């Protein structure tokens, strides 16, 4: 007779003190917001309070463009790790939807990430002309040369 045992381990969290050290678990606090433009998005957030006397030293910023045809797009890490709660991600596509991941880092490593989804704006039309027409207004314009 054989006995079969199955164990499924989904996650392990070890918390403890070794030589007076405790693990830190920073997370951005307050409002995490983004200000979109046609090809960039500015993100801002409040720094988390120090956990067990350990403060955040920097933030890892990752982003990916979302689409209906590519739901498994991988995150790209922004090359600059800000030390404060704001960063502007540039060279984005106009009118696209992006997911951003903000991960605080302290002397113990990465803390939990915060996800934020925003879209860039389409560039405004060019050569906008407004004229009166039969008791109303007529608008005409040209499409922008890039991204519109």
Short mmCIF file of C-alpha atoms in Angstrom, two decimals:
data_model
loop_
_atom_site.label_atom_id
_atom_site.label_comp_id
_atom_site.label_asym_id
_atom_site.label_seq_id
_atom_site.Cartn_x
_atom_site.Cartn_y
_atom_site.Cartn_z
CA UNK A 1 0.00 0.00 0.00
CA UNK A 2 1.32 3.40 -1.03
CA UNK A 3 0.36 6.75 0.36
CA UNK A 4 0.52 9.77 -1.89
CA UNK A 5 0.88 13.18 -0.38
CA UNK A 6 0.53 16.41 -2.33
CA UNK A 7 1.71 19.70 -0.95
CA UNK A 8 1.06 22.99 -2.65
CA UNK A 9 3.11 25.92 -1.45
CA UNK A 10 1.81 29.22 -2.69
CA UNK A 11 3.95 31.62 -0.68
CA UNK A 12 6.20 31.74 2.32
CA UNK A 13 6.66 34.80 4.44
CA UNK A 14 9.32 34.66 7.08
CA UNK A 15 9.16 37.35 9.69
CA UNK A 16 11.50 37.44 12.59
CA UNK A 17 14.33 39.18 14.27
CA UNK A 18 17.97 38.29 13.91
CA UNK A 19 20.43 40.36 15.85
CA UNK A 20 17.76 43.01 16.41
CA UNK A 21 16.82 43.37 12.73
CA UNK A 22 13.21 43.32 11.55
CA UNK A 23 11.92 43.10 8.00
CA UNK A 24 10.54 46.22 6.41
CA UNK A 25 7.45 46.35 4.22
CA UNK A 26 7.17 49.83 2.64
CA UNK A 27 4.32 50.79 0.34
CA UNK A 28 3.54 54.16 -1.25
CA UNK A 29 0.93 56.02 0.75
CA UNK A 30 -1.55 58.76 0.08
CA UNK A 31 -2.77 59.42 -3.41
CA UNK A 32 -0.83 57.93 -6.28
CA UNK A 33 -1.69 59.99 -9.30
CA UNK A 34 -0.68 60.57 -12.86
CA UNK A 35 -0.87 63.57 -15.14
CA UNK A 36 -1.07 62.47 -18.78
CA UNK A 37 0.17 64.38 -21.81
CA UNK A 38 0.29 63.29 -25.45
CA UNK A 39 3.57 61.37 -25.14
CA UNK A 40 4.42 61.33 -21.45
CA UNK A 41 2.87 60.74 -18.05
CA UNK A 42 4.00 62.32 -14.79
CA UNK A 43 3.48 60.12 -11.72
CA UNK A 44 3.49 61.35 -8.13
CA UNK A 45 2.97 59.68 -4.75
CA UNK A 46 3.71 60.12 -1.06
CA UNK A 47 6.63 58.27 0.46
CA UNK A 48 5.70 55.56 2.96
CA UNK A 49 6.46 56.11 6.61
CA UNK A 50 9.68 54.48 7.80
CA UNK A 51 9.04 50.88 8.82
CA UNK A 52 11.04 49.67 11.82
CA UNK A 53 13.27 52.72 11.42
CA UNK A 54 14.07 51.90 7.78
CA UNK A 55 13.27 54.48 5.10
CA UNK A 56 12.79 54.01 1.37
CA UNK A 57 16.01 54.74 -0.54
CA UNK A 58 14.59 54.68 -4.09
CA UNK A 59 11.68 53.54 -6.24
CA UNK A 60 11.68 51.09 -9.13
CA UNK A 61 9.31 52.29 -11.86
CA UNK A 62 8.08 49.83 -14.47
CA UNK A 63 5.54 50.32 -17.23
CA UNK A 64 3.89 48.51 -20.11
CA UNK A 65 1.49 49.44 -22.86
CA UNK A 66 -1.82 47.59 -22.66
CA UNK A 67 -3.86 46.58 -25.68
CA UNK A 68 -6.68 44.24 -26.60
CA UNK A 69 -4.36 42.20 -28.80
CA UNK A 70 -1.46 41.93 -26.35
CA UNK A 71 -2.65 41.33 -22.80
CA UNK A 72 0.64 39.71 -21.76
CA UNK A 73 2.97 42.62 -22.48
CA UNK A 74 5.99 42.58 -20.18
CA UNK A 75 6.97 45.49 -17.99
CA UNK A 76 9.89 47.71 -18.99
CA UNK A 77 11.93 49.22 -16.17
CA UNK A 78 12.42 52.99 -16.34
CA UNK A 79 16.22 53.51 -16.30
CA UNK A 80 16.13 56.17 -13.56
CA UNK A 81 15.25 55.18 -10.00
CA UNK A 82 13.84 58.28 -8.31
CA UNK A 83 14.52 58.91 -4.64
CA UNK A 84 11.43 61.10 -4.24
CA UNK A 85 7.78 60.54 -5.04
CA UNK A 86 7.65 61.81 -8.60
CA UNK A 87 8.84 60.83 -12.05
CA UNK A 88 7.93 61.65 -15.65
CA UNK A 89 7.92 58.75 -18.11
CA UNK A 90 8.57 60.02 -21.63
CA UNK A 91 8.57 58.65 -25.20
CA UNK A 92 5.14 57.03 -24.82
CA UNK A 93 2.65 56.53 -27.65
CA UNK A 94 -0.18 59.07 -27.94
CA UNK A 95 -3.65 57.82 -27.06
CA UNK A 96 -2.32 54.58 -25.56
CA UNK A 97 -3.17 52.90 -22.26
CA UNK A 98 -0.28 52.15 -19.90
CA UNK A 99 0.03 50.26 -16.64
CA UNK A 100 2.64 51.55 -14.19
CA UNK A 101 4.18 49.65 -11.29
CA UNK A 102 5.81 51.65 -8.47
CA UNK A 103 7.96 49.57 -6.13
CA UNK A 104 9.64 51.16 -3.09
CA UNK A 105 13.11 49.87 -2.23
CA UNK A 106 14.81 50.00 1.15
CA UNK A 107 17.87 48.33 2.66
CA UNK A 108 15.93 45.03 2.90
CA UNK A 109 14.97 45.01 -0.79
CA UNK A 110 11.77 45.57 -2.74
CA UNK A 111 8.52 46.38 -0.99
CA UNK A 112 5.03 45.66 -2.36
CA UNK A 113 4.26 47.29 -5.70
CA UNK A 114 1.48 49.74 -6.44
CA UNK A 115 -0.26 49.45 -9.85
CA UNK A 116 -1.77 52.39 -11.69
CA UNK A 117 -3.39 52.43 -15.15
CA UNK A 118 -3.49 55.65 -17.20
CA UNK A 119 -3.72 56.65 -20.83
CA UNK A 120 -1.82 59.27 -22.75
CA UNK A 121 -3.76 61.97 -24.57
CA UNK A 122 -4.14 62.35 -28.29
CA UNK A 123 -2.38 65.43 -29.64
CA UNK A 124 -4.70 68.35 -30.37
CA UNK A 125 -5.84 69.06 -33.92
CA UNK A 126 -3.91 71.62 -35.95
CA UNK A 127 -5.15 74.49 -38.11
CA UNK A 128 -8.45 74.71 -36.23
CA UNK A 129 -10.85 77.08 -37.97
CA UNK A 130 -14.17 78.20 -36.48
CA UNK A 131 -16.64 79.91 -38.79
CA UNK A 132 -20.30 80.85 -38.60
CA UNK A 133 -22.58 78.71 -40.77
CA UNK A 134 -26.40 78.90 -41.04
CA UNK A 135 -26.95 80.15 -37.51
CA UNK A 136 -24.39 77.74 -36.03
CA UNK A 137 -20.67 77.19 -35.92
CA UNK A 138 -18.59 75.17 -38.33
CA UNK A 139 -15.35 73.61 -37.12
CA UNK A 140 -12.66 72.34 -39.44
CA UNK A 141 -9.16 71.13 -38.66
CA UNK A 142 -6.25 68.99 -39.82
CA UNK A 143 -5.01 65.89 -38.05
CA UNK A 144 -1.72 66.29 -36.21
CA UNK A 145 1.28 64.93 -38.08
CA UNK A 146 2.27 62.50 -35.31
CA UNK A 147 0.19 60.25 -33.10
CA UNK A 148 -3.24 61.46 -34.16
#
